[in-house]
Amino acid sequence: MSASTPFPYAISARGPLRGALTVPGDKSISHRSLMFAGLAVGESRIEGLLEGEDVLATAAAMRAMGARIERDADGVWHVWGVGVGGLLQPETALEMGNSGTSTRLLMGLVASHGITATFTGDASLSKRPMGRVIEPLSAMGAEFTSSPGGRLPLTMRGLNPGVPIEYVLPVASAQVKSAVLLAGLNTPGITRVIEPVPTRDHSERMLAGFGAELTIEETAQGRIISIRGEAELKPQQITVPGDPSSAAFWLVAASIVPGSDVTIANVGLNPTRTGIITALRMMGADIAEFDSRTVGGEPVADLRVRHAPLSAIEVPPDLAPSMIDEYPALFVAAAFAQGRTVARGAEELRVKESDRIAAMAAALGANGVALEEYEDGLAITGSRGEPIPGGAQVASKLDHRIAMSMTVAGLAAKAEVSIDDAAPVATSYPGFFQTLDHLTGRNEPA
């Protein structure tokens, strides 16, 4: 399944989900492992890399800028880096597909190298704003020529040496934070990012693991992350944990389908990523953790989730940064809860792969779910655990999380839910539908 070839998909109730599975490697960590290894001197080895289209776009871009990247027959990736400051001029435009993470973080890398790069993307990515990254990187000396509204296609010229800055994040965004820190890697002096609201910290953990001189200070202003430039990164052995964003779909599916009992192995439980587990447990979800451990500096555990009646909650807005990608799945859980769930404080959903607030409001509403749409979220009146009506077609809006979330909703609908195009699922979870078939007894896992 390629995200460029439309893939209509229809789903109806199948009964309980049962069994064990692993989810793909964490997408955020996979992107960063390729980039940081590509800047190290020597060979890094990466196990468990997510091989979805977004991460492959990052690999292709790093190859285009000089890194040698190979995958062996066992699925282990080997990266020989060019060293900080060693990125080469790409001969053609860097095609980012649907990946906002690839685009924004690679813009940070290019910003402090004396090269010019053009970034292009698909129709969905080309609608997403890049101004939030352009602003701080321009202050560091990079120059940009973008499409109207600071969008792709976009050409940037890096500056070497760049100018170190102190930057206060105006919105909670790990991508913007990471872009500035990556630009700081090859910038003389100290570059600082101040985040008033903590966001996922994979960049900080991994940069420190690769040998960057990085400090984190908690202050009244917020968290101050400082990085010393002209760094020398050392190659690493990386094991990528399972992606909690991918696990979220099975956590919700097993929670809403009676009789379900699912175990998900090797899930990354970085505290900046576990908001969805916190919210589901607040609703009454039966989620247990086993074999908690640390892998590559990241906390990991196996999760067992069993069907349980869910109750409506008011989702704490301060959970938003730690579950921003999981709101579509949470909205589905709310559709089956008892009472009215209010989930607000998530304006960032408006500028994801799609406008996820509008897309999920339209999708759930068309399938018989009562809801109210706000600028920053939704209020959803649940079905008290009963099947929702279903019976409508969903527009995925080229968004993998809309497609997967509404597939989960279809598992507990009275009538078939159809999705106009589920092909974007390949960007983050190529085996999603095969895993669904396995858990519902349709086939054995590959």
Coordinates of C-alpha atoms in Angstrom, one line a residue:
M1 CA 0.0 0.0 0.0
S2 CA 1.5 3.3 -1.1
A3 CA 0.2 6.7 0.2
S4 CA 0.2 7.8 -3.4
T5 CA -2.3 5.2 -4.6
P6 CA -5.9 5.6 -3.2
F7 CA -7.0 2.7 -0.9
P8 CA -10.7 2.8 -0.1
Y9 CA -11.5 0.7 3.0
A10 CA -14.7 -0.4 4.7
I11 CA -15.0 -1.8 8.2
S12 CA -17.8 -3.3 10.2
A13 CA -18.1 -4.9 13.7
R14 CA -16.0 -8.0 14.0
G15 CA -16.2 -9.0 17.6
P16 CA -13.5 -8.9 20.2
L17 CA -9.8 -8.2 19.7
R18 CA -7.6 -10.8 21.3
G19 CA -3.9 -11.6 21.1
A20 CA -0.5 -10.1 21.3
L21 CA 1.3 -7.7 19.0
T22 CA 4.1 -5.3 18.6
V23 CA 3.7 -1.9 17.1
P24 CA 6.1 -0.2 14.7
G25 CA 9.1 1.7 16.1
D26 CA 8.5 5.1 17.5
K27 CA 8.2 7.6 14.6
S28 CA 9.7 10.5 16.5
I29 CA 12.7 8.5 17.7
S30 CA 13.2 6.9 14.2
H31 CA 13.4 10.2 12.5
R32 CA 15.9 11.5 15.0
S33 CA 18.0 8.4 15.1
L34 CA 18.7 8.7 11.3
M35 CA 19.4 12.4 11.5
F36 CA 21.7 12.3 14.5
A37 CA 23.5 9.2 13.2
G38 CA 23.9 11.0 9.9
L39 CA 25.8 13.7 11.8
A40 CA 28.0 11.4 13.9
V41 CA 31.5 10.4 12.8
G42 CA 31.5 6.6 12.2
E43 CA 28.9 3.8 12.0
S44 CA 25.7 3.8 14.0
R45 CA 23.4 0.8 14.2
I46 CA 19.6 1.1 14.5
E47 CA 17.3 -1.7 15.4
G48 CA 13.5 -1.4 15.4
L49 CA 13.4 1.6 13.0
L50 CA 9.9 2.4 11.8
E51 CA 9.9 1.7 8.0
G52 CA 6.9 3.9 7.2
E53 CA 7.0 6.4 4.3
D54 CA 7.7 9.4 6.6
V55 CA 10.8 7.9 8.1
L56 CA 12.0 6.7 4.7
A57 CA 11.7 10.3 3.5
T58 CA 14.2 11.3 6.3
A59 CA 16.5 8.5 5.2
A60 CA 16.4 9.6 1.6
A61 CA 17.1 13.2 2.6
M62 CA 20.1 12.3 4.8
R63 CA 21.5 10.2 1.9
A64 CA 21.1 13.2 -0.4
M65 CA 23.2 15.3 1.9
G66 CA 26.0 12.8 2.2
A67 CA 25.2 10.2 4.8
R68 CA 25.6 6.5 3.9
I69 CA 22.6 4.6 5.0
E70 CA 22.0 0.8 4.5
R71 CA 19.5 -1.7 5.7
D72 CA 20.6 -5.3 6.2
A73 CA 18.5 -8.5 5.6
D74 CA 17.7 -8.7 9.4
G75 CA 16.1 -5.2 9.3
V76 CA 19.0 -3.5 11.1
W77 CA 19.9 -0.1 9.7
H78 CA 23.5 1.1 9.5
V79 CA 24.4 4.7 9.2
W80 CA 27.8 6.2 8.4
G81 CA 27.6 9.9 9.3
V82 CA 29.3 12.9 7.7
G83 CA 30.0 14.7 11.0
V84 CA 28.5 17.9 12.3
G85 CA 29.2 20.6 9.7
G86 CA 29.7 18.0 7.0
L87 CA 26.3 18.0 5.2
L88 CA 26.7 18.2 1.4
Q89 CA 24.7 20.2 -1.1
P90 CA 21.8 18.0 -2.3
E91 CA 21.6 17.7 -6.0
T92 CA 17.8 17.7 -6.2
A93 CA 14.9 18.8 -4.1
L94 CA 14.3 16.9 -0.9
E95 CA 10.9 15.2 -1.2
M96 CA 9.3 15.0 2.2
G97 CA 6.0 13.3 1.3
N98 CA 3.6 13.8 4.2
S99 CA 6.2 14.2 6.9
G100 CA 6.1 17.5 8.9
T101 CA 8.7 16.1 11.3
S102 CA 11.2 15.4 8.6
T103 CA 10.7 18.8 7.1
R104 CA 11.0 20.9 10.2
L105 CA 13.9 19.0 11.8
L106 CA 15.9 18.9 8.5
M107 CA 15.3 22.6 8.1
G108 CA 17.1 23.0 11.5
L109 CA 20.0 20.9 10.3
V110 CA 20.4 22.8 7.1
A111 CA 20.1 26.2 8.8
S112 CA 23.7 26.1 10.1
H113 CA 25.4 24.5 7.1
G114 CA 26.5 26.5 4.1
I115 CA 24.3 24.7 1.7
T116 CA 21.0 25.4 -0.1
A117 CA 18.1 22.9 0.0
T118 CA 14.6 22.9 -1.5
F119 CA 11.9 21.0 0.4
T120 CA 8.8 19.7 -1.4
G121 CA 5.9 17.6 -0.1
D122 CA 2.5 16.1 -0.9
A123 CA -0.8 18.1 -1.1
S124 CA -1.4 17.7 2.7
L125 CA 2.1 18.7 3.8
S126 CA 2.1 21.7 1.4
K127 CA -0.8 23.2 3.3
R128 CA 1.0 23.0 6.7
P129 CA 2.6 26.2 8.1
M130 CA 6.4 26.3 8.3
G131 CA 6.5 29.9 9.6
R132 CA 7.0 28.8 13.2
V133 CA 10.3 27.2 12.2
I134 CA 11.3 29.9 9.6
E135 CA 11.1 32.6 12.3
P136 CA 13.8 31.3 14.7
L137 CA 16.0 29.8 12.0
S138 CA 16.0 33.2 10.2
A139 CA 17.2 34.8 13.4
M140 CA 20.1 32.3 13.3
G141 CA 21.0 33.5 9.8
A142 CA 19.2 31.2 7.4
E143 CA 17.5 32.6 4.4
F144 CA 14.1 31.4 3.0
T145 CA 12.1 31.6 -0.1
S146 CA 8.8 29.9 0.5
S147 CA 5.3 29.5 -1.1
P148 CA 2.6 32.0 0.2
G149 CA 1.9 31.6 3.9
G150 CA 5.4 30.1 4.6
R151 CA 4.5 26.8 3.0
L152 CA 6.1 24.3 0.8
P153 CA 7.7 24.2 -1.8
L154 CA 10.4 26.1 0.1
T155 CA 14.0 26.8 -0.6
M156 CA 16.4 27.7 2.2
R157 CA 20.1 28.8 2.3
G158 CA 21.9 27.9 5.5
L159 CA 24.6 30.2 7.2
N160 CA 27.9 28.8 8.5
P161 CA 28.7 29.9 11.0
G162 CA 25.2 30.6 12.3
V163 CA 24.2 33.0 15.0
P164 CA 23.3 31.5 18.4
I165 CA 20.0 32.6 19.8
E166 CA 17.8 32.3 22.9
Y167 CA 14.3 31.5 21.8
V168 CA 11.1 31.2 23.8
L169 CA 8.6 28.8 22.1
P170 CA 5.4 30.7 21.4
V171 CA 3.5 27.4 21.0
A172 CA 4.2 24.0 22.6
S173 CA 6.0 22.3 19.7
A174 CA 8.7 19.6 20.0
Q175 CA 9.4 20.1 16.3
V176 CA 10.2 23.8 16.6
K177 CA 12.3 23.1 19.7
S178 CA 14.2 20.4 17.9
A179 CA 14.8 22.5 14.8
V180 CA 16.5 25.2 16.9
L181 CA 18.6 22.7 18.8
L182 CA 19.7 21.0 15.6
A183 CA 20.7 24.3 14.1
G184 CA 22.6 25.0 17.3
L185 CA 24.7 21.9 16.8
N186 CA 26.9 23.6 14.2
T187 CA 26.6 27.1 15.6
P188 CA 29.4 28.6 17.7
G189 CA 28.5 29.3 21.3
I190 CA 25.4 28.4 23.2
T191 CA 21.9 28.2 21.7
R192 CA 19.0 28.1 24.1
V193 CA 15.3 27.2 23.8
I194 CA 12.9 28.1 26.5
E195 CA 9.7 26.0 26.6
P196 CA 7.0 27.3 28.9
V197 CA 5.1 24.1 28.5
P198 CA 7.1 20.8 28.4
T199 CA 7.0 18.9 25.1
R200 CA 8.3 15.5 24.1
D201 CA 12.0 15.3 24.9
H202 CA 13.3 12.7 22.5
S203 CA 15.7 15.2 20.9
E204 CA 17.3 16.1 24.3
R205 CA 17.7 12.5 25.4
M206 CA 19.1 11.3 22.1
L207 CA 21.4 14.3 21.5
A208 CA 22.9 13.7 25.0
G209 CA 23.3 10.0 24.1
F210 CA 25.2 11.0 21.0
G211 CA 27.6 13.1 23.0
A212 CA 26.3 16.7 22.5
E213 CA 26.9 19.1 25.4
L214 CA 23.4 19.8 26.4
T215 CA 21.9 21.0 29.7
I216 CA 18.3 21.3 30.9
E217 CA 17.3 23.7 33.7
E218 CA 13.8 24.0 35.2
T219 CA 13.0 27.6 36.0
A220 CA 10.0 29.9 36.6
Q221 CA 10.0 30.8 32.9
G222 CA 9.8 27.1 32.0
R223 CA 12.3 24.5 30.9
I224 CA 15.6 26.0 29.4
I225 CA 17.4 23.7 27.1
S226 CA 21.0 24.8 26.2
I227 CA 23.2 23.3 23.6
R228 CA 26.9 24.1 22.9
G229 CA 27.6 24.3 19.2
E230 CA 30.4 22.9 17.0
A231 CA 29.6 19.5 18.6
E232 CA 31.2 16.2 17.7
L233 CA 28.6 13.4 17.8
K234 CA 29.7 9.9 18.5
P235 CA 28.1 6.9 16.7
Q236 CA 25.6 4.9 18.8
Q237 CA 23.8 1.5 19.0
I238 CA 20.0 2.4 19.0
T239 CA 17.0 0.3 19.8
V240 CA 13.8 2.1 18.9
P241 CA 10.9 1.4 21.3
G242 CA 7.4 0.8 20.0
D243 CA 5.4 3.9 19.1
P244 CA 2.9 4.9 21.8
S245 CA 1.0 6.8 19.1
S246 CA 0.5 3.6 17.2
A247 CA -0.4 1.7 20.4
A248 CA -3.1 4.2 21.1
F249 CA -5.4 2.7 18.4
W250 CA -5.3 -0.7 20.0
L251 CA -5.7 0.7 23.5
V252 CA -8.9 2.4 22.4
A253 CA -10.1 -0.5 20.2
A254 CA -9.8 -3.1 23.0
S255 CA -11.4 -0.7 25.5
I256 CA -14.6 -0.2 23.4
V257 CA -15.1 -3.7 21.9
P258 CA -16.6 -6.1 24.5
G259 CA -14.6 -9.2 25.2
S260 CA -11.3 -7.7 24.0
D261 CA -8.0 -8.6 25.7
V262 CA -4.8 -7.4 23.9
T263 CA -1.2 -7.2 24.9
I264 CA 1.1 -4.7 23.2
A265 CA 4.8 -5.4 23.7
N266 CA 7.7 -3.0 23.9
V267 CA 5.8 0.3 24.1
G268 CA 7.8 3.5 24.7
L269 CA 6.5 5.2 27.8
N270 CA 8.4 8.4 27.8
P271 CA 6.5 10.6 30.2
T272 CA 6.2 13.4 27.6
R273 CA 4.2 10.9 25.4
T274 CA 1.8 9.1 27.7
G275 CA -1.0 11.5 27.9
I276 CA -3.4 9.2 26.1
I277 CA -2.8 6.4 28.7
T278 CA -3.5 8.9 31.5
A279 CA -6.7 10.1 29.8
L280 CA -8.0 6.6 29.1
R281 CA -7.3 5.5 32.6
M282 CA -9.2 8.6 33.9
M283 CA -12.1 7.3 31.7
G284 CA -11.9 3.9 33.4
A285 CA -9.8 2.0 30.8
D286 CA -8.2 -1.2 32.1
I287 CA -4.6 -0.7 31.1
A288 CA -1.9 -2.6 33.0
E289 CA 1.9 -2.3 32.6
F290 CA 4.3 -5.2 32.7
D291 CA 8.1 -5.7 32.5
S292 CA 9.0 -2.0 32.9
R293 CA 12.5 -1.4 31.7
T294 CA 14.8 1.2 30.1
V295 CA 16.0 0.8 26.5
G296 CA 18.4 3.3 25.0
G297 CA 17.5 5.9 27.6
E298 CA 13.8 5.6 27.0
P299 CA 11.3 3.9 29.5
V300 CA 9.6 0.9 27.9
A301 CA 6.9 -1.6 29.1
D302 CA 4.4 -4.2 27.8
L303 CA 0.8 -3.0 28.0
R304 CA -2.3 -5.3 28.5
V305 CA -5.6 -3.7 27.8
R306 CA -9.0 -5.3 28.4
H307 CA -12.5 -4.1 27.6
A308 CA -13.9 -1.8 30.2
P309 CA -16.9 0.6 30.4
L310 CA -15.7 4.2 29.8
S311 CA -17.0 7.3 31.5
A312 CA -16.8 10.8 30.2
I313 CA -14.2 13.2 31.6
E314 CA -13.1 16.8 31.1
V315 CA -9.6 16.2 29.6
P316 CA -7.1 18.3 31.4
P317 CA -5.7 20.8 28.9
D318 CA -2.2 20.4 30.3
L319 CA -2.2 16.8 28.9
A320 CA -2.3 18.2 25.3
P321 CA 1.4 18.3 24.6
S322 CA 1.9 14.7 25.7
M323 CA -1.0 13.4 23.6
I324 CA -1.4 15.8 20.7
D325 CA -1.2 13.1 18.1
E326 CA -3.6 10.8 20.0
Y327 CA -6.6 13.1 20.1
P328 CA -8.3 11.5 17.1
A329 CA -8.1 8.1 18.9
L330 CA -9.3 9.8 22.2
F331 CA -12.3 11.3 20.4
V332 CA -13.3 7.8 19.3
A333 CA -13.1 6.5 22.9
A334 CA -15.3 9.5 24.0
A335 CA -17.9 8.5 21.4
F336 CA -18.4 5.2 23.4
A337 CA -18.2 6.6 26.9
Q338 CA -21.1 7.3 29.3
G339 CA -21.7 11.1 29.4
R340 CA -20.2 14.1 27.7
T341 CA -16.4 14.3 27.3
V342 CA -14.9 17.7 26.8
A343 CA -11.4 17.8 25.2
R344 CA -10.1 21.3 24.7
G345 CA -6.8 23.2 24.7
A346 CA -5.7 21.4 21.5
E347 CA -5.5 24.2 18.9
E348 CA -2.5 22.5 17.4
L349 CA -4.8 19.9 15.9
R350 CA -5.9 22.5 13.4
V351 CA -2.5 22.4 11.6
K352 CA -1.6 18.8 11.6
E353 CA -1.7 16.5 8.5
S354 CA -5.3 17.7 8.3
D355 CA -7.4 20.0 10.5
R356 CA -8.0 17.1 12.9
I357 CA -10.7 18.8 14.9
A358 CA -12.8 19.5 11.8
A359 CA -12.0 16.1 10.2
M360 CA -13.0 14.1 13.3
A361 CA -16.1 16.2 13.9
A362 CA -17.2 15.5 10.4
A363 CA -16.3 11.8 10.5
L364 CA -17.9 11.1 13.9
G365 CA -20.9 13.3 13.3
A366 CA -21.7 11.6 10.0
N367 CA -21.6 8.3 11.8
G368 CA -24.2 9.3 14.3
V369 CA -22.1 10.7 17.2
A370 CA -23.5 13.8 19.0
L371 CA -20.8 16.4 19.4
E372 CA -19.9 20.1 19.5
E373 CA -16.9 21.6 17.8
Y374 CA -14.8 24.3 19.4
E375 CA -11.8 26.2 18.0
D376 CA -9.6 24.2 20.3
G377 CA -11.3 20.8 20.6
L378 CA -14.5 18.8 20.8
A379 CA -17.2 18.0 23.3
I380 CA -18.6 14.5 22.6
T381 CA -21.7 12.8 24.0
G382 CA -21.0 9.1 24.2
S383 CA -23.1 6.1 23.4
R384 CA -23.0 4.6 26.9
G385 CA -21.0 1.7 25.6
E386 CA -23.5 0.8 22.9
P387 CA -22.5 0.6 19.2
I388 CA -22.6 3.9 17.3
P389 CA -24.9 4.1 14.3
G390 CA -22.1 4.1 11.6
G391 CA -23.2 3.8 8.0
A392 CA -21.4 6.8 6.5
Q393 CA -18.3 7.5 4.5
V394 CA -15.4 9.3 6.1
A395 CA -13.0 11.7 4.3
S396 CA -9.5 10.9 5.7
K397 CA -8.1 14.2 4.4
L398 CA -4.8 12.4 3.5
D399 CA -4.3 11.9 7.3
H400 CA -3.2 8.6 8.6
R401 CA -4.5 9.2 12.1
I402 CA -8.0 10.0 10.8
A403 CA -8.1 6.8 8.8
M404 CA -6.9 4.6 11.7
S405 CA -9.1 6.3 14.3
M406 CA -12.3 5.8 12.2
T407 CA -11.3 2.2 11.4
V408 CA -11.3 1.7 15.2
A409 CA -14.7 3.4 15.4
G410 CA -16.1 1.0 12.8
L411 CA -15.2 -2.0 15.0
A412 CA -18.1 -1.0 17.3
A413 CA -20.6 0.5 14.8
K414 CA -24.0 -0.9 13.9
A415 CA -23.5 -0.3 10.2
E416 CA -20.3 -0.3 8.0
V417 CA -18.0 2.7 8.2
S418 CA -16.2 3.4 5.0
I419 CA -13.0 5.5 4.5
D420 CA -12.5 7.2 1.2
D421 CA -8.7 6.7 1.3
A422 CA -6.7 4.7 3.9
A423 CA -3.5 4.8 1.9
P424 CA -1.9 7.5 4.2
V425 CA -1.8 4.8 7.0
A426 CA 1.4 3.6 5.3
T427 CA 3.2 6.8 6.4
S428 CA 3.3 5.6 10.0
Y429 CA 1.9 2.1 10.3
P430 CA 2.3 0.0 7.2
G431 CA 1.1 -3.2 8.9
F432 CA -2.0 -1.7 10.6
F433 CA -4.7 -3.5 8.7
Q434 CA -2.8 -6.9 8.8
T435 CA -2.6 -6.5 12.6
L436 CA -6.3 -5.7 12.8
D437 CA -7.1 -8.9 10.9
H438 CA -4.9 -10.9 13.2
L439 CA -6.4 -9.5 16.4
T440 CA -10.0 -10.1 15.1
G441 CA -9.2 -13.6 14.0
R442 CA -9.1 -13.0 10.3
N443 CA -5.5 -14.3 9.8
E444 CA -2.2 -15.0 11.5
P445 CA 0.4 -12.2 11.9
A446 CA 3.1 -11.9 9.2

